[in-house]
Amino acid sequence: MFESPDELARLIDEFYPYRNRFETIRRLPTLGRPAQDVLDELTWMAEAEDEQGHRGQVSGSLYHGGAEHYAVLHQAFAAFAHANVLQRDMYPSATKFEAEIVAMTTGMLHGDAAPDVCGVLTGGGSESLITQVLTYRDHARQERGVTDPELIVPETAHCALDKAGHYFGVRIVRAPLSDDLSVDVGWVADHVSRNTIALFGSAGSYPHGVIDPIAELGEIAQRHGIGLHVDGCLGGFILPWAARLGYDVPDFDFVVPGVTSISADTHKYGYGLKGASVLLYRTRELRRHQYFATGDWQGGLYISPGMAGSRSGGLIASTWAAMVTLGEDGYLAAAREILAAADRIRTGVEATDGLRLLGRSPFLVAFASTDDDLDIFCVNDELIARGWRLNGLQRPAGLRFCVALPNAAPGVTDRFVADLAASVSAARGRVPGSARSGALYGLAGSGAAGAGQLQDLLATALDAFYEPAP
C-alpha cells in the first residue's frame, strides 16, 4: 500500500501531528496534571488548527469565524454545559430553547404554509437524515403495511442515507441525474412502487450545492400518497436569505405542498456550534413515528424524541443564542457577503482555461477538469501547497468550494483565483494519476486508492482515529 517507509512515516505524521510535540498518553496518569498546563496545551492545538480556517482558505467547516460571535456562543455553552436535558424537571430552559429554535426555523422555511409544522433538534445533519429514514419506515409500516421499505434518493444525496438504510433495513434506491446534476424526475416517477416509503431531494446537494426540482418531486409524492424529505442540512439556513437578496432560488420548503419534512443544520449557515440540526415535519402525527417511549422498565417511564439519550444543554443554549443574536438582519448581511464571494470565485473558475463548473449553486462552487492531461487532483495538490483546503469529489472527479464568511474577507477570493490559475498551470506539468490528494470525505488532502484497497484503507483510517500515536 505504501511506496516506501518514508511514505508511511509521512502518513503517520499527518494523522498524528502532535506526537513529537506533546506526550502521547496511553493510560490514566497516576497524578493529575496542573490545570493550567492542560489548558495551555489545548489552547496551542486549537489556535494551530483554526489558523487555516481563519485565513479563509478552507471550504466550509468554519462557517462564521467571528471572534465576538463565538465568544457569545462559548459563554452560552459554558452556562449550560453541565446540564443534562433529559432531565427536564431540573433544566426546563431546554424546552424554551429547543421550542424556539424549532419555531424560528419553521418561520424561515415557510411553515406558515402548513400550520401544523413541528420539529425536533438533533445532533447534526447525519442524525437528522438517519432519523427521518426511521420515521418514514415506521410510518409506512403502520399506515400501509410496507415490510420491504425503499427510499428513492438522487445519486448526489448524502451518504448518511446509506448508513440509515444499513441500520434500519431500508433499501436506498439511487436515481440518476439530469445534465444540470439535479435528480432525474422522470426516472423517479417511473420507479415509485408500493414499497416506496418516501422520496428525497436536496437543497442543495453536498457535492455541487444543486437544488433538486422539489416542486416536481412534491407532485409525485402527493400522487402516490407518500412523503418527501428535503435535505436542507447544507443550504437550509442560507437559501431563504439568498431568495430575499434576489438570487434565483426555486421553491424548496413547506410552500411546496408535497414536502412533508425538512432538515436544516444550525451548525452550518445557522452559525451555531457543532453539532446541531433542526428536523421539521409537516404534521405532528408524522413526527411521533420518530419518538421512543417505554413504560415497563425497572428504572421508570422513559421517553426520548430521538436516538440520543443524555444531551448537553450547552449546545442547545448556544444554538439559541446564535439565532437570536443574529436575527434576520444578521443572516441577510452574512448571506450577502457569502454569495458575493461565491460569485467572484465562480467567475474566476469560468475564466480559468481547463476548468468547467459542475452544476450551479448560489453559495457553492464545484468544478472539474476539461482536459485529459489535467488531473484535477494534481490541481488540488498544488492548491494544498498554497495553503488551501477544498473538498475532493468523484464521479465525476472534481473539487468543491463551499463558501462561508471567512472566505468573504477582503482579498481572500482574489488570492484564491490567482492561486487557482497558478495551480492549474503547475498541474499541467504532472502525470495524470500521480496526485497525492483524492476524494476521501473529511480528509481533503488524503491519498486516493484503487478499488481493491478502498475498504481496507477506510477501515484503517477509522482505526487510527481511536488509537494513540505510534
CSV table of C-alpha atoms in Angstrom, one decimal:
chain,number,residue,atom,x,y,z
A,1,MET,CA,0.0,0.0,0.0
A,2,PHE,CA,2.9,2.4,0.7
A,3,GLU,CA,5.7,3.0,-1.7
A,4,SER,CA,8.4,3.5,0.9
A,5,PRO,CA,9.0,3.7,4.7
A,6,ASP,CA,9.1,7.5,4.2
A,7,GLU,CA,5.6,7.5,2.7
A,8,LEU,CA,4.3,5.5,5.7
A,9,ALA,CA,6.1,7.9,8.1
A,10,ARG,CA,4.6,10.9,6.3
A,11,LEU,CA,1.1,9.5,6.6
A,12,ILE,CA,1.6,8.7,10.3
A,13,ASP,CA,2.7,12.3,10.8
A,14,GLU,CA,-0.4,13.6,9.0
A,15,PHE,CA,-2.7,11.5,11.3
A,16,TYR,CA,-0.7,12.3,14.5
A,17,PRO,CA,0.9,15.7,14.0
A,18,TYR,CA,1.3,16.2,17.8
A,19,ARG,CA,3.2,13.0,18.5
A,20,ASN,CA,6.6,14.7,18.5
A,21,ARG,CA,5.5,17.8,20.4
A,22,PHE,CA,3.3,16.5,23.2
A,23,GLU,CA,3.4,13.4,25.3
A,24,THR,CA,1.2,10.5,24.0
A,25,ILE,CA,-1.0,9.4,26.9
A,26,ARG,CA,-1.6,5.6,26.9
A,27,ARG,CA,-3.0,5.2,30.4
A,28,LEU,CA,-4.6,7.3,33.1
A,29,PRO,CA,-1.9,9.4,34.8
A,30,THR,CA,-1.1,8.4,38.4
A,31,LEU,CA,-1.1,12.1,39.3
A,32,GLY,CA,-3.3,14.6,37.6
A,33,ARG,CA,-1.5,17.4,35.7
A,34,PRO,CA,-1.8,21.1,36.7
A,35,ALA,CA,-5.0,22.5,35.0
A,36,GLN,CA,-3.1,25.4,33.5
A,37,ASP,CA,-0.7,23.1,31.8
A,38,VAL,CA,-3.6,21.2,30.3
A,39,LEU,CA,-5.3,24.4,29.2
A,40,ASP,CA,-2.1,25.7,27.6
A,41,GLU,CA,-1.7,22.5,25.6
A,42,LEU,CA,-5.4,22.7,24.4
A,43,THR,CA,-5.1,26.3,23.5
A,44,TRP,CA,-2.0,25.7,21.4
A,45,MET,CA,-3.7,22.9,19.5
A,46,ALA,CA,-6.9,24.9,19.0
A,47,GLU,CA,-5.1,28.0,17.7
A,48,ALA,CA,-2.9,26.0,15.4
A,49,GLU,CA,-5.9,24.1,13.9
A,50,ASP,CA,-8.0,27.2,13.4
A,51,GLU,CA,-5.3,29.2,11.7
A,52,GLN,CA,-6.1,28.0,8.1
A,53,GLY,CA,-9.8,28.4,8.6
A,54,HIS,CA,-9.4,32.0,9.9
A,55,ARG,CA,-7.3,32.8,6.9
A,56,GLY,CA,-10.3,32.0,4.8
A,57,GLN,CA,-8.6,29.1,2.9
A,58,VAL,CA,-11.0,26.3,3.9
A,59,SER,CA,-14.1,25.1,2.1
A,60,GLY,CA,-17.0,25.1,4.6
A,61,SER,CA,-16.2,23.7,8.0
A,62,LEU,CA,-15.8,27.1,9.7
A,63,TYR,CA,-19.0,28.9,8.6
A,64,HIS,CA,-18.9,32.1,10.7
A,65,GLY,CA,-15.4,32.6,12.1
A,66,GLY,CA,-16.1,35.8,14.0
A,67,ALA,CA,-14.3,36.1,17.4
A,68,GLU,CA,-17.1,38.1,19.0
A,69,HIS,CA,-19.8,35.8,17.7
A,70,TYR,CA,-18.0,32.7,19.0
A,71,ALA,CA,-17.3,34.4,22.4
A,72,VAL,CA,-21.1,34.7,22.9
A,73,LEU,CA,-21.7,31.1,21.9
A,74,HIS,CA,-19.0,29.9,24.2
A,75,GLN,CA,-20.4,31.8,27.2
A,76,ALA,CA,-23.9,30.4,26.4
A,77,PHE,CA,-22.5,26.9,26.1
A,78,ALA,CA,-20.5,27.2,29.4
A,79,ALA,CA,-23.6,28.3,31.3
A,80,PHE,CA,-25.4,25.0,30.4
A,81,ALA,CA,-22.6,22.6,29.5
A,82,HIS,CA,-23.2,20.5,32.6
A,83,ALA,CA,-27.0,20.3,32.1
A,84,ASN,CA,-28.5,17.0,31.0
A,85,VAL,CA,-31.6,18.0,29.1
A,86,LEU,CA,-33.0,14.5,29.5
A,87,GLN,CA,-33.9,15.7,33.0
A,88,ARG,CA,-36.4,18.4,32.1
A,89,ASP,CA,-37.6,18.9,35.6
A,90,MET,CA,-34.1,20.2,36.5
A,91,TYR,CA,-33.5,22.0,33.3
A,92,PRO,CA,-36.7,23.4,31.8
A,93,SER,CA,-34.7,26.1,30.0
A,94,ALA,CA,-34.1,23.4,27.3
A,95,THR,CA,-37.8,23.3,26.5
A,96,LYS,CA,-37.7,27.1,25.9
A,97,PHE,CA,-34.6,26.9,23.8
A,98,GLU,CA,-35.5,23.9,21.7
A,99,ALA,CA,-39.1,25.0,21.0
A,100,GLU,CA,-38.0,28.5,20.0
A,101,ILE,CA,-35.2,27.1,17.7
A,102,VAL,CA,-37.8,25.0,16.0
A,103,ALA,CA,-40.2,27.9,15.8
A,104,MET,CA,-37.6,30.3,14.3
A,105,THR,CA,-36.5,27.7,11.7
A,106,THR,CA,-40.2,26.9,10.9
A,107,GLY,CA,-40.8,30.6,10.2
A,108,MET,CA,-37.7,30.8,8.0
A,109,LEU,CA,-38.8,27.8,5.9
A,110,HIS,CA,-42.4,29.0,5.2
A,111,GLY,CA,-44.0,26.9,8.0
A,112,ASP,CA,-47.0,29.3,7.8
A,113,ALA,CA,-47.9,27.4,4.6
A,114,ALA,CA,-48.6,24.4,6.7
A,115,PRO,CA,-49.9,25.5,10.2
A,116,ASP,CA,-49.2,22.1,11.9
A,117,VAL,CA,-45.4,22.1,11.2
A,118,CYS,CA,-43.4,20.9,14.1
A,119,GLY,CA,-39.9,19.6,14.7
A,120,VAL,CA,-37.0,18.5,16.9
A,121,LEU,CA,-33.4,19.4,17.5
A,122,THR,CA,-30.9,16.6,16.5
A,123,GLY,CA,-27.2,16.2,16.9
A,124,GLY,CA,-26.3,17.2,13.3
A,125,GLY,CA,-27.2,16.6,9.7
A,126,SER,CA,-26.4,12.9,9.6
A,127,GLU,CA,-28.7,12.3,12.7
A,128,SER,CA,-31.5,14.3,11.0
A,129,LEU,CA,-31.3,12.2,7.9
A,130,ILE,CA,-31.0,8.9,9.7
A,131,THR,CA,-33.9,9.9,11.9
A,132,GLN,CA,-36.2,10.7,9.0
A,133,VAL,CA,-35.5,7.4,7.4
A,134,LEU,CA,-36.6,5.6,10.6
A,135,THR,CA,-39.7,7.8,10.8
A,136,TYR,CA,-40.8,7.1,7.2
A,137,ARG,CA,-40.1,3.4,7.6
A,138,ASP,CA,-42.2,3.1,10.7
A,139,HIS,CA,-44.9,5.4,9.3
A,140,ALA,CA,-45.2,3.3,6.1
A,141,ARG,CA,-45.2,0.1,8.1
A,142,GLN,CA,-48.1,1.2,10.3
A,143,GLU,CA,-50.2,3.1,7.7
A,144,ARG,CA,-49.6,0.9,4.6
A,145,GLY,CA,-48.2,-2.4,5.9
A,146,VAL,CA,-44.9,-1.9,4.0
A,147,THR,CA,-42.4,-4.7,5.0
A,148,ASP,CA,-39.7,-4.2,2.3
A,149,PRO,CA,-39.2,-0.5,2.5
A,150,GLU,CA,-37.4,1.6,-0.2
A,151,LEU,CA,-36.4,5.2,-0.2
A,152,ILE,CA,-35.7,6.9,-3.6
A,153,VAL,CA,-32.9,9.5,-3.5
A,154,PRO,CA,-30.7,11.2,-6.0
A,155,GLU,CA,-27.2,9.9,-6.7
A,156,THR,CA,-25.9,13.1,-5.0
A,157,ALA,CA,-27.9,12.5,-1.8
A,158,HIS,CA,-25.8,12.4,1.3
A,159,CYS,CA,-24.3,9.1,2.2
A,160,ALA,CA,-25.8,9.2,5.7
A,161,LEU,CA,-28.8,7.8,4.0
A,162,ASP,CA,-26.8,4.7,3.1
A,163,LYS,CA,-25.9,4.4,6.8
A,164,ALA,CA,-29.6,4.8,7.7
A,165,GLY,CA,-30.5,2.1,5.2
A,166,HIS,CA,-27.9,-0.2,6.7
A,167,TYR,CA,-29.1,0.4,10.2
A,168,PHE,CA,-32.8,0.2,9.6
A,169,GLY,CA,-33.2,-2.3,6.8
A,170,VAL,CA,-34.3,0.2,4.2
A,171,ARG,CA,-33.2,-0.2,0.6
A,172,ILE,CA,-31.8,3.1,-0.7
A,173,VAL,CA,-32.7,3.4,-4.4
A,174,ARG,CA,-30.4,6.0,-6.1
A,175,ALA,CA,-31.8,7.9,-9.0
A,176,PRO,CA,-29.6,9.2,-11.9
A,177,LEU,CA,-29.0,12.8,-12.5
A,178,SER,CA,-30.1,15.2,-15.3
A,179,ASP,CA,-27.5,17.2,-17.2
A,180,ASP,CA,-27.7,20.0,-14.6
A,181,LEU,CA,-26.8,17.5,-11.8
A,182,SER,CA,-30.2,17.6,-10.3
A,183,VAL,CA,-32.2,14.4,-9.9
A,184,ASP,CA,-33.9,12.9,-13.0
A,185,VAL,CA,-37.6,13.4,-12.0
A,186,GLY,CA,-38.9,11.2,-14.8
A,187,TRP,CA,-36.8,8.3,-13.5
A,188,VAL,CA,-38.1,8.9,-10.0
A,189,ALA,CA,-41.7,8.9,-11.2
A,190,ASP,CA,-41.1,5.6,-13.1
A,191,HIS,CA,-39.6,3.8,-10.1
A,192,VAL,CA,-42.1,4.6,-7.3
A,193,SER,CA,-43.5,1.3,-6.0
A,194,ARG,CA,-45.8,0.1,-3.2
A,195,ASN,CA,-42.6,-0.3,-1.2
A,196,THR,CA,-41.5,3.3,-1.6
A,197,ILE,CA,-41.8,4.9,1.8
A,198,ALA,CA,-40.8,8.4,0.7
A,199,LEU,CA,-38.9,10.5,-1.9
A,200,PHE,CA,-35.8,12.6,-1.1
A,201,GLY,CA,-34.4,15.8,-2.6
A,202,SER,CA,-31.5,18.1,-1.7
A,203,ALA,CA,-31.4,21.9,-1.2
A,204,GLY,CA,-28.6,22.0,-2.1
A,205,SER,CA,-26.7,18.8,-2.6
A,206,TYR,CA,-23.4,18.3,-0.7
A,207,PRO,CA,-21.2,17.7,-3.8
A,208,HIS,CA,-22.4,20.6,-6.0
A,209,GLY,CA,-24.9,22.7,-4.0
A,210,VAL,CA,-27.6,22.0,-6.6
A,211,ILE,CA,-31.3,22.3,-5.6
A,212,ASP,CA,-33.3,19.3,-6.8
A,213,PRO,CA,-36.7,20.0,-8.5
A,214,ILE,CA,-38.6,19.9,-5.2
A,215,ALA,CA,-41.9,21.1,-6.7
A,216,GLU,CA,-41.9,18.3,-9.2
A,217,LEU,CA,-40.9,15.7,-6.6
A,218,GLY,CA,-43.7,17.0,-4.4
A,219,GLU,CA,-46.2,16.4,-7.2
A,220,ILE,CA,-45.0,12.8,-7.5
A,221,ALA,CA,-45.1,12.3,-3.7
A,222,GLN,CA,-48.7,13.6,-3.5
A,223,ARG,CA,-49.8,11.5,-6.4
A,224,HIS,CA,-48.7,8.3,-4.6
A,225,GLY,CA,-49.6,9.4,-1.1
A,226,ILE,CA,-46.0,9.2,0.2
A,227,GLY,CA,-43.7,11.6,1.9
A,228,LEU,CA,-41.0,13.9,0.5
A,229,HIS,CA,-38.0,14.9,2.7
A,230,VAL,CA,-35.9,17.9,1.7
A,231,ASP,CA,-32.3,17.8,2.8
A,232,GLY,CA,-31.6,21.4,3.6
A,233,CYS,CA,-28.8,20.4,6.0
A,234,LEU,CA,-26.4,22.4,3.9
A,235,GLY,CA,-28.5,25.1,2.3
A,236,GLY,CA,-31.4,25.4,4.6
A,237,PHE,CA,-30.0,28.4,6.5
A,238,ILE,CA,-28.7,30.4,3.5
A,239,LEU,CA,-31.1,29.7,0.6
A,240,PRO,CA,-34.0,31.6,2.2
A,241,TRP,CA,-31.8,34.7,2.5
A,242,ALA,CA,-30.4,34.2,-1.0
A,243,ALA,CA,-34.0,34.3,-2.3
A,244,ARG,CA,-34.6,37.6,-0.4
A,245,LEU,CA,-31.5,39.0,-1.9
A,246,GLY,CA,-32.8,38.3,-5.4
A,247,TYR,CA,-30.9,35.1,-6.3
A,248,ASP,CA,-32.7,32.5,-8.4
A,249,VAL,CA,-33.8,30.0,-5.7
A,250,PRO,CA,-36.7,27.7,-6.7
A,251,ASP,CA,-39.3,26.8,-4.0
A,252,PHE,CA,-37.9,24.0,-1.8
A,253,ASP,CA,-39.6,24.3,1.6
A,254,PHE,CA,-43.1,23.9,3.1
A,255,VAL,CA,-44.5,26.3,0.5
A,256,VAL,CA,-44.3,23.2,-1.8
A,257,PRO,CA,-47.4,21.1,-0.9
A,258,GLY,CA,-45.8,17.7,-1.2
A,259,VAL,CA,-42.9,18.5,1.2
A,260,THR,CA,-43.5,16.6,4.4
A,261,SER,CA,-40.2,17.1,6.2
A,262,ILE,CA,-37.1,19.3,6.0
A,263,SER,CA,-33.7,19.1,7.8
A,264,ALA,CA,-31.5,22.3,8.2
A,265,ASP,CA,-28.3,22.4,10.1
A,266,THR,CA,-27.8,25.2,12.6
A,267,HIS,CA,-24.1,24.3,12.8
A,268,LYS,CA,-23.5,25.3,9.2
A,269,TYR,CA,-25.1,28.5,7.8
A,270,GLY,CA,-27.1,28.8,11.1
A,271,TYR,CA,-23.7,29.8,12.5
A,272,GLY,CA,-24.1,27.7,15.7
A,273,LEU,CA,-21.6,25.3,17.3
A,274,LYS,CA,-21.1,21.8,16.1
A,275,GLY,CA,-23.2,19.7,16.1
A,276,ALA,CA,-26.9,20.6,15.9
A,277,SER,CA,-29.6,20.3,13.2
A,278,VAL,CA,-33.3,21.0,13.1
A,279,LEU,CA,-35.6,18.4,11.7
A,280,LEU,CA,-39.1,19.7,10.8
A,281,TYR,CA,-42.3,17.7,10.0
A,282,ARG,CA,-45.4,18.9,8.3
A,283,THR,CA,-47.6,17.2,10.9
A,284,ARG,CA,-47.3,16.1,14.5
A,285,GLU,CA,-48.6,12.7,13.5
A,286,LEU,CA,-45.6,12.1,11.3
A,287,ARG,CA,-43.2,13.3,14.0
A,288,ARG,CA,-44.5,10.8,16.5
A,289,HIS,CA,-43.1,8.0,14.5
A,290,GLN,CA,-39.6,9.0,15.5
A,291,TYR,CA,-40.4,9.0,19.2
A,292,PHE,CA,-39.5,6.2,21.6
A,293,ALA,CA,-41.3,5.5,24.8
A,294,THR,CA,-41.4,2.6,27.2
A,295,GLY,CA,-43.5,2.2,30.4
A,296,ASP,CA,-42.3,-1.2,31.8
A,297,TRP,CA,-38.6,-0.6,32.5
A,298,GLN,CA,-37.5,-1.0,36.2
A,299,GLY,CA,-35.9,2.4,36.0
A,300,GLY,CA,-39.3,4.1,35.4
A,301,LEU,CA,-41.1,5.6,32.5
A,302,TYR,CA,-38.7,6.5,29.7
A,303,ILE,CA,-39.3,8.9,26.7
A,304,SER,CA,-36.9,10.1,24.1
A,305,PRO,CA,-37.6,12.2,21.0
A,306,GLY,CA,-34.8,10.5,19.0
A,307,MET,CA,-31.8,8.3,19.2
A,308,ALA,CA,-29.8,10.4,21.7
A,309,GLY,CA,-30.4,9.9,25.5
A,310,SER,CA,-28.4,12.3,27.6
A,311,ARG,CA,-27.6,15.6,25.8
A,312,SER,CA,-25.8,18.7,27.0
A,313,GLY,CA,-27.8,21.8,27.4
A,314,GLY,CA,-24.8,23.8,26.4
A,315,LEU,CA,-25.2,23.1,22.7
A,316,ILE,CA,-28.9,23.9,22.8
A,317,ALA,CA,-28.4,27.2,24.6
A,318,SER,CA,-25.6,28.2,22.3
A,319,THR,CA,-27.6,27.4,19.2
A,320,TRP,CA,-30.5,29.5,20.5
A,321,ALA,CA,-28.0,32.3,21.3
A,322,ALA,CA,-26.6,32.2,17.8
A,323,MET,CA,-30.0,32.6,16.2
A,324,VAL,CA,-31.4,35.3,18.4
A,325,THR,CA,-28.3,37.5,18.4
A,326,LEU,CA,-28.0,37.4,14.6
A,327,GLY,CA,-31.7,37.9,13.8
A,328,GLU,CA,-32.9,38.3,10.2
A,329,ASP,CA,-30.6,41.3,9.6
A,330,GLY,CA,-27.6,39.3,10.7
A,331,TYR,CA,-28.4,36.4,8.4
A,332,LEU,CA,-29.1,38.6,5.5
A,333,ALA,CA,-25.9,40.5,5.9
A,334,ALA,CA,-23.9,37.3,6.2
A,335,ALA,CA,-25.6,35.8,3.1
A,336,ARG,CA,-24.9,39.0,1.1
A,337,GLU,CA,-21.2,38.7,1.8
A,338,ILE,CA,-21.0,34.9,1.2
A,339,LEU,CA,-23.0,35.0,-2.1
A,340,ALA,CA,-20.9,37.8,-3.5
A,341,ALA,CA,-17.7,35.9,-2.6
A,342,ALA,CA,-19.1,32.8,-4.3
A,343,ASP,CA,-19.9,34.9,-7.4
A,344,ARG,CA,-16.3,36.1,-7.6
A,345,ILE,CA,-14.9,32.6,-7.2
A,346,ARG,CA,-17.3,31.2,-9.8
A,347,THR,CA,-16.3,33.9,-12.3
A,348,GLY,CA,-12.6,33.0,-11.6
A,349,VAL,CA,-13.2,29.3,-12.3
A,350,GLU,CA,-15.1,30.1,-15.5
A,351,ALA,CA,-12.2,32.3,-16.6
A,352,THR,CA,-9.5,29.6,-16.0
A,353,ASP,CA,-8.6,27.6,-19.0
A,354,GLY,CA,-9.0,23.8,-18.5
A,355,LEU,CA,-11.8,24.0,-15.9
A,356,ARG,CA,-15.6,23.7,-16.0
A,357,LEU,CA,-18.3,24.2,-13.4
A,358,LEU,CA,-20.2,21.3,-12.0
A,359,GLY,CA,-23.8,22.4,-11.5
A,360,ARG,CA,-25.0,25.8,-10.3
A,361,SER,CA,-25.4,27.0,-6.7
A,362,PRO,CA,-25.5,30.5,-5.2
A,363,PHE,CA,-23.2,29.5,-2.3
A,364,LEU,CA,-21.1,26.6,-3.5
A,365,VAL,CA,-18.7,26.4,-6.4
A,366,ALA,CA,-17.8,22.9,-7.8
A,367,PHE,CA,-15.6,22.4,-10.8
A,368,ALA,CA,-13.8,19.7,-12.8
A,369,SER,CA,-11.1,19.5,-15.5
A,370,THR,CA,-12.0,19.7,-19.2
A,371,ASP,CA,-8.6,18.2,-20.4
A,372,ASP,CA,-7.4,14.7,-20.2
A,373,ASP,CA,-3.9,15.8,-19.4
A,374,LEU,CA,-5.0,18.0,-16.5
A,375,ASP,CA,-5.7,15.9,-13.3
A,376,ILE,CA,-8.0,17.8,-11.1
A,377,PHE,CA,-6.4,16.2,-8.0
A,378,CYS,CA,-3.0,17.4,-9.1
A,379,VAL,CA,-4.6,20.8,-9.2
A,380,ASN,CA,-5.7,20.1,-5.6
A,381,ASP,CA,-2.2,19.1,-4.6
A,382,GLU,CA,-1.0,22.5,-5.9
A,383,LEU,CA,-3.8,24.3,-4.0
A,384,ILE,CA,-2.9,22.4,-0.8
A,385,ALA,CA,0.8,23.5,-1.3
A,386,ARG,CA,-0.5,27.1,-1.4
A,387,GLY,CA,-2.5,26.7,1.8
A,388,TRP,CA,-6.0,25.9,0.5
A,389,ARG,CA,-8.3,23.1,1.7
A,390,LEU,CA,-11.0,22.2,-0.8
A,391,ASN,CA,-13.1,19.0,-0.9
A,392,GLY,CA,-12.5,16.3,-3.4
A,393,LEU,CA,-15.4,14.9,-5.5
A,394,GLN,CA,-15.8,11.8,-7.6
A,395,ARG,CA,-18.0,10.6,-10.5
A,396,PRO,CA,-17.0,13.0,-11.9
A,397,ALA,CA,-13.7,13.9,-10.3
A,398,GLY,CA,-13.8,17.4,-9.1
A,399,LEU,CA,-13.2,19.9,-6.4
A,400,ARG,CA,-15.7,21.7,-4.2
A,401,PHE,CA,-15.5,25.1,-2.5
A,402,CYS,CA,-18.4,25.7,-0.1
A,403,VAL,CA,-18.2,29.4,0.6
A,404,ALA,CA,-18.6,30.7,4.1
A,405,LEU,CA,-18.0,34.0,5.9
A,406,PRO,CA,-14.2,33.6,6.4
A,407,ASN,CA,-13.9,33.2,2.6
A,408,ALA,CA,-15.6,36.6,2.1
A,409,ALA,CA,-12.9,38.5,4.0
A,410,PRO,CA,-11.1,41.2,1.9
A,411,GLY,CA,-8.6,39.8,-0.5
A,412,VAL,CA,-9.4,36.1,0.0
A,413,THR,CA,-11.3,35.5,-3.2
A,414,ASP,CA,-8.7,37.4,-5.3
A,415,ARG,CA,-6.0,35.3,-3.7
A,416,PHE,CA,-7.9,32.1,-4.4
A,417,VAL,CA,-8.5,32.9,-8.1
A,418,ALA,CA,-4.8,33.8,-8.6
A,419,ASP,CA,-3.7,30.6,-6.8
A,420,LEU,CA,-6.1,28.5,-8.8
A,421,ALA,CA,-4.7,29.7,-12.1
A,422,ALA,CA,-1.2,29.1,-10.8
A,423,SER,CA,-2.2,25.6,-9.6
A,424,VAL,CA,-3.7,24.7,-12.9
A,425,SER,CA,-0.6,25.8,-14.7
A,426,ALA,CA,1.7,23.8,-12.4
A,427,ALA,CA,-0.6,20.7,-12.6
A,428,ARG,CA,-0.3,20.6,-16.4
A,429,GLY,CA,3.3,19.5,-16.0
A,430,ARG,CA,2.4,16.5,-13.8
A,431,VAL,CA,1.5,13.0,-14.9
A,432,PRO,CA,-2.3,12.3,-14.5
A,433,GLY,CA,-2.9,9.8,-11.7
A,434,SER,CA,0.2,11.0,-9.7
A,435,ALA,CA,-1.8,13.2,-7.3
A,436,ARG,CA,-1.4,12.6,-3.5
A,437,SER,CA,-4.9,14.0,-2.8
A,438,GLY,CA,-8.2,12.4,-3.7
A,439,ALA,CA,-11.9,12.3,-2.8
A,440,LEU,CA,-12.0,11.0,0.8
A,441,TYR,CA,-14.7,12.8,2.7
A,442,GLY,CA,-13.4,14.6,5.7
A,443,LEU,CA,-9.7,14.3,4.7
A,444,ALA,CA,-9.3,16.7,1.9
A,445,GLY,CA,-5.6,16.1,1.4
A,446,SER,CA,-5.6,12.3,1.8
A,447,GLY,CA,-4.3,9.9,-0.9
A,448,ALA,CA,-6.5,8.1,-3.3
A,449,ALA,CA,-6.6,4.3,-3.5
A,450,GLY,CA,-7.5,1.7,-6.0
A,451,ALA,CA,-10.9,0.0,-5.7
A,452,GLY,CA,-9.4,-3.2,-4.2
A,453,GLN,CA,-7.8,-1.2,-1.4
A,454,LEU,CA,-10.6,1.1,-0.6
A,455,GLN,CA,-12.4,-0.7,2.1
A,456,ASP,CA,-9.2,-1.6,3.9
A,457,LEU,CA,-8.0,2.0,3.6
A,458,LEU,CA,-11.2,3.5,5.0
A,459,ALA,CA,-11.3,1.0,7.9
A,460,THR,CA,-7.6,1.6,8.7
A,461,ALA,CA,-8.3,5.3,8.8
A,462,LEU,CA,-11.1,4.8,11.2
A,463,ASP,CA,-8.9,2.5,13.3
A,464,ALA,CA,-6.3,5.2,13.5
A,465,PHE,CA,-8.8,7.8,14.9
A,466,TYR,CA,-9.1,5.7,18.1
A,467,GLU,CA,-5.5,4.6,18.7
A,468,PRO,CA,-2.7,6.6,20.4
A,469,ALA,CA,0.1,7.9,18.2
A,470,PRO,CA,2.7,5.1,17.4
